[in-house]
PDB file of C-alpha atoms in Angstrom:
ATOM      1  CA  MET A   1       9.952  -7.045  33.077  1.00 63.00           C
ATOM      2  CA  SER A   2      13.012  -9.009  31.174  1.00 71.00           C
ATOM      3  CA  GLN A   3      15.576 -10.854  33.003  1.00 73.00           C
ATOM      4  CA  ARG A   4      18.380  -8.649  31.817  1.00 75.00           C
ATOM      5  CA  GLU A   5      16.241  -5.520  33.187  1.00 78.00           C
ATOM      6  CA  HIS A   6      16.257  -7.194  36.463  1.00 78.00           C
ATOM      7  CA  ILE A   7      20.054  -7.488  36.411  1.00 82.00           C
ATOM      8  CA  ASN A   8      20.119  -3.913  35.409  1.00 82.00           C
ATOM      9  CA  PHE A   9      17.724  -1.717  37.963  1.00 86.00           C
ATOM     10  CA  PRO A  10      19.563  -2.784  41.222  1.00 85.00           C
ATOM     11  CA  VAL A  11      23.219  -1.436  39.530  1.00 84.00           C
ATOM     12  CA  ASN A  12      21.386   2.130  38.029  1.00 83.00           C
ATOM     13  CA  LEU A  13      19.022   2.233  41.302  1.00 85.00           C
ATOM     14  CA  ARG A  14      22.651   2.453  43.559  1.00 83.00           C
ATOM     15  CA  ARG A  15      24.413   4.605  41.321  1.00 80.00           C
ATOM     16  CA  ALA A  16      21.274   6.958  40.862  1.00 80.00           C
ATOM     17  CA  LEU A  17      20.852   7.024  45.079  1.00 80.00           C
ATOM     18  CA  SER A  18      25.141   8.123  45.193  1.00 70.00           C
ATOM     19  CA  GLY A  19      23.830  10.981  46.231  1.00 60.00           C
ATOM     20  CA  GLN A  20      21.165  10.698  48.512  1.00 65.00           C
ATOM     21  CA  ASP A  21      21.644  11.848  52.255  1.00 62.00           C
ATOM     22  CA  SER A  22      19.172   9.352  54.023  1.00 71.00           C
ATOM     23  CA  LEU A  23      18.129   6.060  52.333  1.00 78.00           C
ATOM     24  CA  THR A  24      15.413   6.068  55.106  1.00 80.00           C
ATOM     25  CA  GLY A  25      13.927   9.487  54.073  1.00 78.00           C
ATOM     26  CA  PHE A  26      14.196   8.147  50.107  1.00 81.00           C
ATOM     27  CA  SER A  27      12.449   5.607  50.570  1.00 84.00           C
ATOM     28  CA  GLY A  28       9.546   7.525  52.697  1.00 81.00           C
ATOM     29  CA  LYS A  29       8.833   9.794  50.173  1.00 78.00           C
ATOM     30  CA  ILE A  30       8.431   6.713  47.650  1.00 82.00           C
ATOM     31  CA  GLY A  31       5.874   4.999  50.134  1.00 83.00           C
ATOM     32  CA  ILE A  32       7.926   1.826  51.053  1.00 87.00           C
ATOM     33  CA  SER A  33      10.227   0.592  54.088  1.00 87.00           C
ATOM     34  CA  ARG A  34      14.088   0.999  54.836  1.00 85.00           C
ATOM     35  CA  GLN A  35      13.730  -2.783  54.147  1.00 86.00           C
ATOM     36  CA  GLN A  36      12.040  -2.980  50.639  1.00 89.00           C
ATOM     37  CA  LEU A  37      14.210  -0.467  49.746  1.00 88.00           C
ATOM     38  CA  ALA A  38      17.161  -2.623  50.636  1.00 86.00           C
ATOM     39  CA  ARG A  39      15.740  -5.685  49.127  1.00 87.00           C
ATOM     40  CA  TYR A  40      15.515  -3.706  45.679  1.00 88.00           C
ATOM     41  CA  LEU A  41      19.040  -2.347  45.835  1.00 86.00           C
ATOM     42  CA  SER A  42      20.132  -6.325  46.226  1.00 83.00           C
ATOM     43  CA  GLY A  43      18.726  -7.112  43.404  1.00 84.00           C
ATOM     44  CA  ALA A  44      15.941  -9.414  45.560  1.00 84.00           C
ATOM     45  CA  GLN A  45      13.103  -7.834  44.265  1.00 87.00           C
ATOM     46  CA  MET A  46      11.901  -5.793  41.572  1.00 88.00           C
ATOM     47  CA  PRO A  47       9.408  -2.565  41.938  1.00 88.00           C
ATOM     48  CA  THR A  48       5.586  -2.277  41.066  1.00 87.00           C
ATOM     49  CA  PHE A  49       5.491  -0.236  38.385  1.00 84.00           C
ATOM     50  CA  ASP A  50       3.894   2.616  40.176  1.00 82.00           C
ATOM     51  CA  VAL A  51       7.152   2.542  42.674  1.00 86.00           C
ATOM     52  CA  LEU A  52       9.365   2.255  39.503  1.00 86.00           C
ATOM     53  CA  LYS A  53       7.533   5.490  38.708  1.00 82.00           C
ATOM     54  CA  ARG A  54       8.010   7.075  42.030  1.00 81.00           C
ATOM     55  CA  ILE A  55      11.429   6.060  42.425  1.00 85.00           C
ATOM     56  CA  SER A  56      12.419   7.896  38.106  1.00 82.00           C
ATOM     57  CA  MET A  57      10.455  11.372  39.456  1.00 76.00           C
ATOM     58  CA  LEU A  58      12.640  11.835  42.591  1.00 76.00           C
ATOM     59  CA  VAL A  59      15.923  10.898  41.000  1.00 77.00           C
ATOM     60  CA  GLY A  60      15.374  12.547  37.440  1.00 72.00           C
ATOM     61  CA  VAL A  61      15.475  10.007  34.874  1.00 75.00           C
ATOM     62  CA  SER A  62      13.117   8.018  33.158  1.00 76.00           C
ATOM     63  CA  SER A  63      11.838   4.541  34.084  1.00 80.00           C
ATOM     64  CA  GLU A  64      13.037   3.242  30.791  1.00 81.00           C
ATOM     65  CA  ASP A  65      16.309   4.415  31.914  1.00 80.00           C
ATOM     66  CA  LEU A  66      17.017   2.684  35.380  1.00 84.00           C
ATOM     67  CA  LEU A  67      15.924  -0.802  33.380  1.00 85.00           C
ATOM     68  CA  SER A  68      18.383   0.112  30.745  1.00 82.00           C
ATOM     69  CA  ASP A  69      22.357  -1.240  30.595  1.00 76.00           C
ATOM     70  CA  PRO A  70      24.405   0.540  33.369  1.00 73.00           C
ATOM     71  CA  SER A  71      26.750   2.449  30.894  1.00 67.00           C
ATOM     72  CA  ALA A  72      23.853   3.758  29.297  1.00 65.00           C
ATOM     73  CA  PHE A  73      22.696   4.467  32.307  1.00 60.00           C
ATOM     74  CA  GLU A  74      25.873   6.424  33.537  1.00 63.00           C
ATOM     75  CA  ALA A  75      25.266   8.122  29.865  1.00 59.00           C
ATOM     76  CA  VAL A  76      22.248   9.826  30.633  1.00 55.00           C
ATOM     77  CA  LEU A  77      22.948  10.943  34.337  1.00 56.00           C
ATOM     78  CA  SER A  78      25.999  12.601  32.464  1.00 53.00           C
ATOM     79  CA  SER A  79      23.347  14.059  30.456  1.00 53.00           C
ATOM     80  CA  GLU A  80      21.245  15.502  33.049  1.00 53.00           C
ATOM     81  CA  ALA A  81      24.414  16.834  35.023  1.00 47.00           C
ATOM     82  CA  SER A  82      25.212  18.729  32.039  1.00 45.00           C
ATOM     83  CA  GLY A  83      22.046  20.171  31.124  1.00 46.00           C
ATOM     84  CA  ASP A  84      22.435  18.434  28.118  1.00 46.00           C
ATOM     85  CA  GLY A  85      18.595  16.356  28.819  1.00 45.00           C
ATOM     86  CA  HIS A  86      15.524  15.862  27.248  1.00 51.00           C
ATOM     87  CA  VAL A  87      14.044  17.252  30.165  1.00 56.00           C
ATOM     88  CA  PRO A  88      15.072  20.937  31.143  1.00 61.00           C
ATOM     89  CA  GLN A  89      16.488  20.840  34.251  1.00 65.00           C
ATOM     90  CA  HIS A  90      14.191  23.609  35.949  1.00 65.00           C
ATOM     91  CA  TRP A  91      11.625  21.351  34.782  1.00 66.00           C
ATOM     92  CA  MET A  92      13.329  18.518  36.665  1.00 66.00           C
ATOM     93  CA  ASP A  93      13.116  20.199  39.623  1.00 69.00           C
ATOM     94  CA  LEU A  94       9.590  21.053  39.822  1.00 68.00           C
ATOM     95  CA  GLY A  95       9.051  17.129  39.417  1.00 66.00           C
ATOM     96  CA  ARG A  96      11.338  16.645  42.061  1.00 66.00           C
ATOM     97  CA  GLU A  97       9.745  19.046  44.575  1.00 64.00           C
ATOM     98  CA  LEU A  98       6.276  17.848  43.471  1.00 62.00           C
ATOM     99  CA  ALA A  99       7.217  14.209  43.915  1.00 61.00           C
ATOM    100  CA  ARG A 100       8.424  15.190  47.373  1.00 61.00           C
ATOM    101  CA  LEU A 101       4.532  16.551  48.099  1.00 55.00           C
ATOM    102  CA  GLY A 102       3.154  13.087  46.728  1.00 53.00           C
ATOM    103  CA  CYS A 103       2.703  13.893  43.439  1.00 54.00           C
ATOM    104  CA  PHE A 104       4.382  11.249  41.066  1.00 51.00           C
ATOM    105  CA  ASP A 105       2.740  10.065  38.345  1.00 51.00           C
ATOM    106  CA  LEU A 106       3.635  13.329  36.221  1.00 55.00           C
ATOM    107  CA  ASP A 107       4.963  13.056  32.554  1.00 56.00           C
ATOM    108  CA  LEU A 108       8.018  15.810  32.528  1.00 62.00           C
ATOM    109  CA  ALA A 109       9.036  14.853  29.113  1.00 60.00           C
ATOM    110  CA  GLU A 110       6.453  16.002  26.943  1.00 61.00           C
ATOM    111  CA  LEU A 111       5.035  19.003  29.630  1.00 66.00           C
ATOM    112  CA  GLN A 112       3.507  21.810  27.573  1.00 67.00           C
ATOM    113  CA  GLY A 113       2.930  24.323  30.602  1.00 71.00           C
ATOM    114  CA  VAL A 114       2.181  24.621  34.391  1.00 76.00           C
ATOM    115  CA  TYR A 115      -0.718  27.116  35.546  1.00 79.00           C
ATOM    116  CA  GLU A 116      -1.883  28.224  38.883  1.00 81.00           C
ATOM    117  CA  VAL A 117      -5.316  27.174  39.121  1.00 81.00           C
ATOM    118  CA  PHE A 118      -7.980  28.949  41.226  1.00 84.00           C
ATOM    119  CA  CYS A 119     -11.906  27.269  41.717  1.00 81.00           C
ATOM    120  CA  LEU A 120     -14.310  29.522  43.064  1.00 83.00           C
ATOM    121  CA  GLY A 121     -17.612  28.290  44.588  1.00 77.00           C
ATOM    122  CA  GLU A 122     -20.842  29.068  42.024  1.00 75.00           C
ATOM    123  CA  ALA A 123     -23.319  29.078  44.931  1.00 68.00           C
ATOM    124  CA  GLU A 124     -20.807  30.759  47.771  1.00 64.00           C
ATOM    125  CA  GLU A 125     -18.613  32.899  46.641  1.00 64.00           C
ATOM    126  CA  THR A 126     -16.224  32.967  49.848  1.00 67.00           C
ATOM    127  CA  GLU A 127     -15.229  29.287  48.573  1.00 74.00           C
ATOM    128  CA  LEU A 128     -12.200  29.295  46.576  1.00 81.00           C
ATOM    129  CA  PHE A 129      -8.893  27.390  46.332  1.00 78.00           C
ATOM    130  CA  ARG A 130      -5.939  27.177  44.598  1.00 77.00           C
ATOM    131  CA  GLY A 131      -4.109  23.931  42.942  1.00 74.00           C
ATOM    132  CA  VAL A 132      -0.974  23.536  40.630  1.00 72.00           C
ATOM    133  CA  ALA A 133      -1.688  22.080  37.226  1.00 72.00           C
ATOM    134  CA  LEU A 134       0.554  20.091  34.835  1.00 70.00           C
ATOM    135  CA  ILE A 135      -0.492  20.098  30.837  1.00 70.00           C
ATOM    136  CA  SER A 136       1.543  17.618  28.592  1.00 63.00           C
ATOM    137  CA  LYS A 137       1.379  17.633  25.190  1.00 56.00           C
ATOM    138  CA  ILE A 138      -0.607  14.353  24.798  1.00 47.00           C
ATOM    139  CA  GLY A 139      -3.318  15.858  26.865  1.00 50.00           C
ATOM    140  CA  GLN A 140      -2.854  14.519  30.097  1.00 49.00           C
ATOM    141  CA  ILE A 141      -3.677  17.182  33.243  1.00 52.00           C
ATOM    142  CA  GLY A 142      -3.005  16.343  36.307  1.00 53.00           C
ATOM    143  CA  ILE A 143      -3.515  18.694  39.571  1.00 55.00           C
ATOM    144  CA  LEU A 144      -1.847  18.600  42.992  1.00 47.00           C
ATOM    145  CA  ARG A 145      -4.101  19.107  46.087  1.00 44.00           C
ATOM    146  CA  CYS A 146      -2.701  19.344  49.977  1.00 38.00           C
ATOM    147  CA  VAL A 147      -6.098  19.958  51.785  1.00 35.00           C
ATOM    148  CA  LYS A 148      -9.480  17.902  52.035  1.00 36.00           C
ATOM    149  CA  THR A 149     -12.546  20.153  50.965  1.00 37.00           C
ATOM    150  CA  ARG A 150     -16.247  19.434  50.427  1.00 38.00           C
ATOM    151  CA  GLY A 151     -17.793  19.150  46.965  1.00 38.00           C
ATOM    152  CA  ALA A 152     -15.654  20.580  44.064  1.00 38.00           C
ATOM    153  CA  GLY A 153     -12.944  21.258  46.032  1.00 38.00           C
ATOM    154  CA  SER A 154     -12.396  17.907  46.526  1.00 41.00           C
ATOM    155  CA  LEU A 155      -9.861  18.565  43.200  1.00 41.00           C
ATOM    156  CA  LEU A 156      -7.595  20.038  45.550  1.00 38.00           C
ATOM    157  CA  GLN A 157      -7.270  17.273  47.991  1.00 38.00           C
ATOM    158  CA  GLN A 158      -4.043  15.471  48.693  1.00 36.00           C
ATOM    159  CA  SER A 159      -5.428  11.539  47.647  1.00 37.00           C
ATOM    160  CA  ASN A 160      -4.841   8.881  49.819  1.00 37.00           C
ATOM    161  CA  ASN A 161      -2.491   6.724  47.044  1.00 38.00           C
ATOM    162  CA  ARG A 162      -0.293   9.493  46.823  1.00 39.00           C
ATOM    163  CA  LEU A 163      -0.887  10.015  43.069  1.00 41.00           C
ATOM    164  CA  ALA A 164      -2.010  12.865  41.314  1.00 42.00           C
ATOM    165  CA  ARG A 165      -5.613  13.092  40.057  1.00 46.00           C
ATOM    166  CA  ARG A 166      -5.545  12.323  36.275  1.00 45.00           C
ATOM    167  CA  GLY A 167      -7.975  13.377  33.728  1.00 47.00           C
ATOM    168  CA  VAL A 168      -7.870  13.126  29.757  1.00 43.00           C
ATOM    169  CA  LEU A 169      -7.980  16.624  28.035  1.00 47.00           C
ATOM    170  CA  LEU A 170      -9.387  16.781  25.166  1.00 46.00           C
ATOM    171  CA  MET A 171     -10.412  19.400  22.672  1.00 45.00           C
ATOM    172  CA  SER A 172     -13.462  19.628  20.682  1.00 46.00           C
ATOM    173  CA  PRO A 173     -13.932  21.398  17.438  1.00 48.00           C
ATOM    174  CA  GLY A 174     -15.149  24.768  18.821  1.00 50.00           C
ATOM    175  CA  GLY A 175     -11.788  24.870  21.012  1.00 50.00           C
ATOM    176  CA  VAL A 176     -13.033  24.216  23.760  1.00 53.00           C
ATOM    177  CA  PHE A 177     -10.981  21.706  26.047  1.00 52.00           C
ATOM    178  CA  PHE A 178     -12.915  19.112  28.714  1.00 53.00           C
ATOM    179  CA  ALA A 179     -11.202  16.915  31.177  1.00 57.00           C
ATOM    180  CA  GLY A 180     -12.929  14.183  33.124  1.00 54.00           C
ATOM    181  CA  PHE A 181     -11.655  13.552  36.665  1.00 55.00           C
ATOM    182  CA  HIS A 182     -12.742   9.905  38.657  1.00 51.00           C
ATOM    183  CA  ASN A 183     -12.421   9.232  42.162  1.00 49.00           C
ATOM    184  CA  LEU A 184     -11.759  12.738  43.408  1.00 50.00           C
ATOM    185  CA  ASP A 185     -12.912  11.846  46.794  1.00 50.00           C
ATOM    186  CA  GLY A 186     -10.494   8.882  46.800  1.00 50.00           C
ATOM    187  CA  VAL A 187     -13.619   5.692  47.601  1.00 53.00           C
ATOM    188  CA  GLY A 188     -14.805   5.792  44.399  1.00 53.00           C
ATOM    189  CA  GLN A 189     -17.902   7.669  44.961  1.00 55.00           C
ATOM    190  CA  ARG A 190     -17.199  11.210  43.411  1.00 56.00           C
ATOM    191  CA  PHE A 191     -16.171  12.050  39.599  1.00 60.00           C
ATOM    192  CA  GLY A 192     -16.073  15.734  38.183  1.00 65.00           C
ATOM    193  CA  LEU A 193     -16.303  17.187  34.281  1.00 69.00           C
ATOM    194  CA  LEU A 194     -13.970  19.961  33.431  1.00 72.00           C
ATOM    195  CA  GLU A 195     -14.541  22.537  30.638  1.00 73.00           C
ATOM    196  CA  LEU A 196     -12.053  25.011  29.800  1.00 73.00           C
ATOM    197  CA  ASN A 197     -12.245  27.491  26.998  1.00 72.00           C
ATOM    198  CA  ALA A 198      -9.058  28.272  25.250  1.00 60.00           C
ATOM    199  CA  PRO A 199      -7.793  31.292  23.461  1.00 52.00           C
ATOM    200  CA  ALA A 200      -5.727  29.140  20.807  1.00 46.00           C
ATOM    201  CA  ASP A 201      -5.373  26.052  19.604  1.00 47.00           C
ATOM    202  CA  THR A 202      -3.709  24.338  22.470  1.00 53.00           C
ATOM    203  CA  PRO A 203      -3.732  25.311  26.099  1.00 52.00           C
ATOM    204  CA  THR A 204      -0.452  27.307  26.297  1.00 60.00           C
ATOM    205  CA  ARG A 205      -2.256  30.784  27.578  1.00 73.00           C
ATOM    206  CA  ASP A 206      -4.574  31.627  30.492  1.00 83.00           C
ATOM    207  CA  MET A 207      -8.027  29.673  29.844  1.00 81.00           C
ATOM    208  CA  THR A 208     -11.038  29.814  32.157  1.00 84.00           C
ATOM    209  CA  GLY A 209     -14.006  27.149  32.353  1.00 82.00           C
ATOM    210  CA  PHE A 210     -16.557  25.489  35.162  1.00 81.00           C
ATOM    211  CA  LEU A 211     -15.831  21.880  37.273  1.00 76.00           C
ATOM    212  CA  ILE A 212     -18.711  20.003  37.785  1.00 73.00           C
ATOM    213  CA  THR A 213     -19.068  17.227  40.576  1.00 66.00           C
ATOM    214  CA  ARG A 214     -21.562  14.421  40.773  1.00 62.00           C
ATOM    215  CA  LYS A 215     -22.103  11.157  42.820  1.00 61.00           C
ATOM    216  CA  LEU A 216     -21.974   8.404  41.148  1.00 56.00           C
ATOM    217  CA  GLN A 217     -24.903   6.576  43.112  1.00 59.00           C
ATOM    218  CA  ARG A 218     -27.771   8.053  40.543  1.00 56.00           C
ATOM    219  CA  MET A 219     -25.485  10.582  39.104  1.00 51.00           C
ATOM    220  CA  THR A 220     -26.561  13.093  41.835  1.00 56.00           C
ATOM    221  CA  PRO A 221     -25.184  16.515  40.933  1.00 59.00           C
ATOM    222  CA  LEU A 222     -23.011  18.400  43.933  1.00 62.00           C
ATOM    223  CA  ASP A 223     -21.737  21.362  42.644  1.00 67.00           C
ATOM    224  CA  THR A 224     -19.966  23.736  39.975  1.00 77.00           C
ATOM    225  CA  MET A 225     -17.047  25.847  40.681  1.00 78.00           C
ATOM    226  CA  ARG A 226     -15.608  28.150  38.536  1.00 84.00           C
ATOM    227  CA  VAL A 227     -11.739  27.842  37.310  1.00 84.00           C
ATOM    228  CA  TYR A 228      -9.446  30.140  36.118  1.00 86.00           C
ATOM    229  CA  PHE A 229      -5.789  28.814  34.375  1.00 84.00           C
ATOM    230  CA  ARG A 230      -3.322  31.304  34.787  1.00 85.00           C
ATOM    231  CA  ARG A 231      -0.093  29.944  32.943  1.00 83.00           C
ATOM    232  CA  LEU A 232       3.437  30.607  34.681  1.00 79.00           C
ATOM    233  CA  ARG A 233       6.014  31.228  32.756  1.00 74.00           C
ATOM    234  CA  ASP A 234       8.447  30.924  35.719  1.00 70.00           C
ATOM    235  CA  PRO A 235       8.942  27.213  37.058  1.00 62.00           C
ATOM    236  CA  GLY A 236       9.957  28.343  40.481  1.00 66.00           C
ATOM    237  CA  SER A 237       6.682  29.979  40.742  1.00 70.00           C
ATOM    238  CA  ALA A 238       5.064  26.730  40.584  1.00 67.00           C
ATOM    239  CA  MET A 239       7.269  25.617  43.225  1.00 68.00           C
ATOM    240  CA  ARG A 240       6.253  27.972  45.601  1.00 72.00           C
ATOM    241  CA  LEU A 241       2.853  27.982  45.229  1.00 70.00           C
ATOM    242  CA  SER A 242       3.063  24.256  45.716  1.00 63.00           C
ATOM    243  CA  ARG A 243       3.820  24.870  49.060  1.00 64.00           C
ATOM    244  CA  LYS A 244       0.602  27.287  49.473  1.00 70.00           C
ATOM    245  CA  ILE A 245      -2.530  25.349  48.122  1.00 68.00           C
ATOM    246  CA  GLY A 246      -5.650  24.086  49.126  1.00 70.00           C
ATOM    247  CA  ARG A 247      -8.412  26.469  50.943  1.00 73.00           C
ATOM    248  CA  ILE A 248      -6.903  30.724  50.470  1.00 81.00           C
ATOM    249  CA  ASP A 249      -8.882  33.893  52.165  1.00 86.00           C
ATOM    250  CA  PRO A 250     -10.290  35.529  48.221  1.00 86.00           C
ATOM    251  CA  ASP A 251      -9.087  38.975  50.132  1.00 87.00           C
ATOM    252  CA  THR A 252      -5.381  37.362  49.489  1.00 86.00           C
ATOM    253  CA  ILE A 253      -5.354  37.258  45.823  1.00 87.00           C
ATOM    254  CA  GLU A 254      -4.727  39.730  43.305  1.00 89.00           C
ATOM    255  CA  PRO A 255      -8.363  41.688  42.379  1.00 90.00           C
ATOM    256  CA  GLU A 256      -8.014  40.869  38.866  1.00 91.00           C
ATOM    257  CA  VAL A 257      -7.997  37.087  39.541  1.00 90.00           C
ATOM    258  CA  MET A 258     -11.054  37.845  41.571  1.00 90.00           C
ATOM    259  CA  ALA A 259     -12.774  39.635  38.608  1.00 90.00           C
ATOM    260  CA  ILE A 260     -11.818  36.999  36.641  1.00 89.00           C
ATOM    261  CA  LEU A 261     -13.719  34.201  38.226  1.00 89.00           C
ATOM    262  CA  THR A 262     -16.916  36.721  38.821  1.00 87.00           C
ATOM    263  CA  ASN A 263     -17.343  38.178  35.931  1.00 83.00           C
ATOM    264  CA  HIS A 264     -20.952  37.304  35.046  1.00 64.00           C
ATOM    265  CA  ASN A 265     -20.037  36.778  31.011  1.00 66.00           C
ATOM    266  CA  PHE A 266     -17.647  34.300  32.319  1.00 62.00           C
TER     267      PHE A 266
END
């Protein structure tokens, strides 16, 4: 970071946190101590890039704006307050909710769609998990997890480093989307390949596919799950779902969802 950014950041951070009820609570949400946050506010120390992104997500402005000239930053805050910012307010609200749950590495400015994700084990169809996925225009996908599960269900696990699992989403000439996920188990021993069949040239509708996980050692196959990405039109739905993710009872979801996941022509 430049010397000018070192000067700008503490000023902008103090302005951004002026509405916070508890700085101790805020520091806990971004995974640092209250003393560490005080050093950022005083200008004695600059945050790492990862911490800067977490702060950015929780206060609802970009990392670049936090490092900008204070007068420009004030204009950004006014724009956000009036609803004229680059990211719609309802997506910013969703971003803050996901950040509260520990999911920080999301680029909401490039957001293309939010999905409710169902993962069903092929070997045992009672093994069903639910998550929330965000797909951006540049092809990144992040899935939020909350409970530790075995096998492919670890895609829904809250990671140790408090970052959303992320893979690069690419499209083949045949209209199939692929996403590779590394470090699914948090210790570098598991990776996964997600294959999605999209009905259009962009991932803007419901999608189905498979998630295959393997162990890195000897490339040992672990298990396969069927996945269903159901696009959410209402951001509030994603906020409600973010509190209900993890392993779920198949009897508690809509019959049409199970029909899609268990379709033999899947």
